[in-house]
CSV table of C-alpha atoms and ligand atoms in Angstrom, one decimal:
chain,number,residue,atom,x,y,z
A,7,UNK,CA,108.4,98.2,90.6
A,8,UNK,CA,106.6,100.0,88.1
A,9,UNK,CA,108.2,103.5,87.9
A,10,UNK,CA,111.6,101.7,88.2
A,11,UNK,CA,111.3,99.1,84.8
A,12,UNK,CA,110.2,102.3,83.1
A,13,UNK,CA,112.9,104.2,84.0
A,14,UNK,CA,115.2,101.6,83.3
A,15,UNK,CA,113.2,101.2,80.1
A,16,UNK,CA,113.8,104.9,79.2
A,17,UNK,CA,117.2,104.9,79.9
A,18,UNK,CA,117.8,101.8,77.6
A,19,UNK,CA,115.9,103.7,75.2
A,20,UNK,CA,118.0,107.1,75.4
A,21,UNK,CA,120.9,104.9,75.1
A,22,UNK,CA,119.7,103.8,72.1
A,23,UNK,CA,118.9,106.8,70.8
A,24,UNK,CA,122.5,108.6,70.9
A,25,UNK,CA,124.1,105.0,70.2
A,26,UNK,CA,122.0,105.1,67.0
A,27,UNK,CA,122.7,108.4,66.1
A,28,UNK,CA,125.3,109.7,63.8
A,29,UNK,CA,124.6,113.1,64.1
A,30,UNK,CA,124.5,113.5,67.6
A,31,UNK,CA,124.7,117.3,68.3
A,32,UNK,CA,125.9,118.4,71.7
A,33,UNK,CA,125.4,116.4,74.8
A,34,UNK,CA,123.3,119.3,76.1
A,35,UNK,CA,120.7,119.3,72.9
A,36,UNK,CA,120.5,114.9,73.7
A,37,UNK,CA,119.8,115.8,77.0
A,38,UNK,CA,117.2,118.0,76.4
A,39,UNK,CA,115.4,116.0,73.8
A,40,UNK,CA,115.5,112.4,76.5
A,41,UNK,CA,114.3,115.3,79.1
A,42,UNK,CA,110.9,116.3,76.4
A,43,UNK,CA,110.5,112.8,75.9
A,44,UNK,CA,110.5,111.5,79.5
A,45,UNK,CA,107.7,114.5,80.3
A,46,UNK,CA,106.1,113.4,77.0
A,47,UNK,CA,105.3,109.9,78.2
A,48,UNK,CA,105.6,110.5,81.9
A,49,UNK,CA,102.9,108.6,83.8
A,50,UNK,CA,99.7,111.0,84.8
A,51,UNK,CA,99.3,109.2,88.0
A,52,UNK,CA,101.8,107.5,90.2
A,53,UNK,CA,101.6,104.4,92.1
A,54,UNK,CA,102.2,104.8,95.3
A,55,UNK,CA,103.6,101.6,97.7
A,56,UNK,CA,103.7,101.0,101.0
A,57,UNK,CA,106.3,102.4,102.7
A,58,UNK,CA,107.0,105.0,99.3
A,59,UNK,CA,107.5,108.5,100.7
A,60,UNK,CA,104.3,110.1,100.0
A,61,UNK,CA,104.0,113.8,100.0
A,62,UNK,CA,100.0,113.2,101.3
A,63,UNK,CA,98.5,110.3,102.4
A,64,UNK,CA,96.1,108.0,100.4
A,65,UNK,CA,92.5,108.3,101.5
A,66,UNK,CA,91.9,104.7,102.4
A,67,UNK,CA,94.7,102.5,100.2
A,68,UNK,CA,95.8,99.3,102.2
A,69,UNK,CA,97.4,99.2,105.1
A,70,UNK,CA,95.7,102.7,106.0
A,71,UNK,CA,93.8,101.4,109.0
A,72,UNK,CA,89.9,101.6,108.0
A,73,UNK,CA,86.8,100.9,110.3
A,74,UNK,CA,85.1,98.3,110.3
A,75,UNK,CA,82.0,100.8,109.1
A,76,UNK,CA,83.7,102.2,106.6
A,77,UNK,CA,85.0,98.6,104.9
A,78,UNK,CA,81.8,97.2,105.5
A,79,UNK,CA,80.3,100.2,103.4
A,80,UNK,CA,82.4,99.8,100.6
A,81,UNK,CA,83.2,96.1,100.7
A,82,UNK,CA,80.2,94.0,102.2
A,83,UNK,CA,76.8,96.5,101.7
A,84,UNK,CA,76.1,95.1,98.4
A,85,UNK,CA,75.2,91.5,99.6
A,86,UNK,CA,74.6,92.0,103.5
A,87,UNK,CA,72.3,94.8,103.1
A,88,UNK,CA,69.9,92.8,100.8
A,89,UNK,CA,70.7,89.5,101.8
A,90,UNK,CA,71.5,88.2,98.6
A,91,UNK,CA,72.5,84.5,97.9
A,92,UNK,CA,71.6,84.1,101.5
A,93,UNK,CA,73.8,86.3,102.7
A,94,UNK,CA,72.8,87.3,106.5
A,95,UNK,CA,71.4,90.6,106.7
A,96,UNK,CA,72.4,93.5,108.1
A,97,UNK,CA,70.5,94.2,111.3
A,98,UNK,CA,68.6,90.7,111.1
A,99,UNK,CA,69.2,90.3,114.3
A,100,UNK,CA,67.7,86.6,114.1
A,101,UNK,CA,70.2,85.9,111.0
A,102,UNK,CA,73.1,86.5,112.8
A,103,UNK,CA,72.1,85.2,116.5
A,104,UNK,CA,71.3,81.9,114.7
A,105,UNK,CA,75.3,81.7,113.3
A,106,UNK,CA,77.0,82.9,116.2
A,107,UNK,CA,75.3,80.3,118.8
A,108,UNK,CA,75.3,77.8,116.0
A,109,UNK,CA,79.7,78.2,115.5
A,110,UNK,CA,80.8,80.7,117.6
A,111,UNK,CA,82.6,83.9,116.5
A,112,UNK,CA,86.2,82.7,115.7
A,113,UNK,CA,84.7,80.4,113.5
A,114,UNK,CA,82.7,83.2,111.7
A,115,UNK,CA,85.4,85.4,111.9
A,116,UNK,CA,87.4,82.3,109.6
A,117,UNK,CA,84.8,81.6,107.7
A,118,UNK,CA,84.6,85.3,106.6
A,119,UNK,CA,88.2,85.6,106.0
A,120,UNK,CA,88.4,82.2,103.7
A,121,UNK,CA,84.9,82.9,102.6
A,122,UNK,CA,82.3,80.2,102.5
A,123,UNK,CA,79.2,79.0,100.1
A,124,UNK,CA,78.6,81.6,97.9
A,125,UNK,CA,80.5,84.0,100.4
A,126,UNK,CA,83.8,85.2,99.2
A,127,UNK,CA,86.9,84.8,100.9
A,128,UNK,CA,87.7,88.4,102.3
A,129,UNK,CA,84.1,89.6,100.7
A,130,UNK,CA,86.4,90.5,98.3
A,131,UNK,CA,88.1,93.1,100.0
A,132,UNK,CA,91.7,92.0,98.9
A,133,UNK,CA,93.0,95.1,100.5
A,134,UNK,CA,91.5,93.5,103.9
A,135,UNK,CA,94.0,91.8,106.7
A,136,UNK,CA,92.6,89.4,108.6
A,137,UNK,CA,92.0,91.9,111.2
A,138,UNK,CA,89.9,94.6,109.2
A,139,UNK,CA,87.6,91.5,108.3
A,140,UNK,CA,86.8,90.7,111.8
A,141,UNK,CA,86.7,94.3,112.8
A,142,UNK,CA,84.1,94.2,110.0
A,143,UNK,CA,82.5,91.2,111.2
A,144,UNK,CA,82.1,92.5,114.7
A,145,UNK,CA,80.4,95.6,113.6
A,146,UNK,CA,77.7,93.9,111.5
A,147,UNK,CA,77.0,91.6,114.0
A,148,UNK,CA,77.1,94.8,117.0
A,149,UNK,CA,74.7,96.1,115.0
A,150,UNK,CA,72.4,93.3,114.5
A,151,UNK,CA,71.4,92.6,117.7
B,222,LIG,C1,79.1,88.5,97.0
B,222,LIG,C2,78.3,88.7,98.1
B,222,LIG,C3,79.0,88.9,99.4
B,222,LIG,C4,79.9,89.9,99.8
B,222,LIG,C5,80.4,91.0,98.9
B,222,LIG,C6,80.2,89.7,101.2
B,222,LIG,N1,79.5,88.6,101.7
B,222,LIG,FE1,79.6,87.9,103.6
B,222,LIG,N2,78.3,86.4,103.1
B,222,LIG,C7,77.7,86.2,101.8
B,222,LIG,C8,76.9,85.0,101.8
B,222,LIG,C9,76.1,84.5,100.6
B,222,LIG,C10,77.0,84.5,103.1
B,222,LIG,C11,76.3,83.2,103.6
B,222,LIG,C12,77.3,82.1,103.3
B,222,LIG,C13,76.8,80.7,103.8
B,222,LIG,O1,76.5,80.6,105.0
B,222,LIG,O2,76.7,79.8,103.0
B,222,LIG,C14,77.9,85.4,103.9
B,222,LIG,C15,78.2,85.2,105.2
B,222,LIG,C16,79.0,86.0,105.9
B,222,LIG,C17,79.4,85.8,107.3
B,222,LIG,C18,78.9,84.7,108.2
B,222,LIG,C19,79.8,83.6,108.1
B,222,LIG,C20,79.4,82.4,108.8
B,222,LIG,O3,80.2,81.5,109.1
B,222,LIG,O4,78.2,82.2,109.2
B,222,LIG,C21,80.2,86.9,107.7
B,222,LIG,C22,80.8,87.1,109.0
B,222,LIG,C23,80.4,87.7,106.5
B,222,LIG,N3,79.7,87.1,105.4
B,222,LIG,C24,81.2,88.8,106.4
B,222,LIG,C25,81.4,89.5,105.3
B,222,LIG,C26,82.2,90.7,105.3
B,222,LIG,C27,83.0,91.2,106.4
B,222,LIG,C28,82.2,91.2,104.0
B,222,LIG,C29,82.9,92.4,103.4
B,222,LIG,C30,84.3,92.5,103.7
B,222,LIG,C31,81.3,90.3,103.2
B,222,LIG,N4,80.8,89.4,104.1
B,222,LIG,C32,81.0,90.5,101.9
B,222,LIG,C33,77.9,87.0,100.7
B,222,LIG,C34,78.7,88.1,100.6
């Protein structure tokens, strides 16, 4: 993990330091200097993984259950609002009829989460499970009807 290796890498490096040292004053003074260096290069932000105890939750990181709305907003707007690269539109209620009598929904649903022609897999929303894509899915085509 990332905070771990540079922890360990500071460590290694504090080692160093007092190892390399022939004047070495007191432990305390060492201490104190690795302490200034360790807030010196401390990280500003810190990434937080799933299951990390977290003081606050993230607003919307993965695995924070998102609606289908809200991924569709920040994940899918920029193609299905316009309909670019023949991308069916939101709310063309024509567009989307046609696909789901043509294939059905599960294989919509696939096709979304593998991606297809110039759609990519997940939309790009690598953050996505399977499930947030059909939950996605379902409100574009709810609301193209
Ligand atoms: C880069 C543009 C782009 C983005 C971003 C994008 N799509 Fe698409 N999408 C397309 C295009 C283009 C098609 C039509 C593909 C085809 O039929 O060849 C499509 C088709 C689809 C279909 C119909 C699939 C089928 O089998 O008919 C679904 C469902 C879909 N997208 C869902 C999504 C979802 C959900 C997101 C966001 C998480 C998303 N798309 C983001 C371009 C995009």
């Amino acid at each position: 993990m990332f905070n771990l290796s540079r922890t360990a890498l500071l460590a290694a490096a504090a080692l160093l330091l007092v190892a390399c040292n022939p004047n070495n004053g007191p432990a305390e003074l060492t201490e104190k200097r690795i302490a200034a260096v360790a807030e010196r290069i401390a990280p500003h932000g810190q990434v937080a993984m799933e299951g990390d105890a977290m003081t606050a939750p993230p607003a919307a990181a993965g695995g924070v259950a998102r609606s289908g709305e809200e991924i569709y907003n920040s994940n899918c707007v920029a193609c299905h609002s316009s309909g670019a690269m023949g991308a069916p539109k939101f709310g063309d209620a024509a567009a989307w009829a046609a696909r789901v009598d043509a294939k059905g929904l599960e294989t919509i649903y696939a096709n979304a989460i593998n991606g297809i022609g110039m759609m990519p897999a997940k939309g790009t929303c690598m953050s996505c499970s399977d499930d947030d894509i059909k939950a996605t899915t379902d409100y574009m085509v709810e609301n193209s009807q």
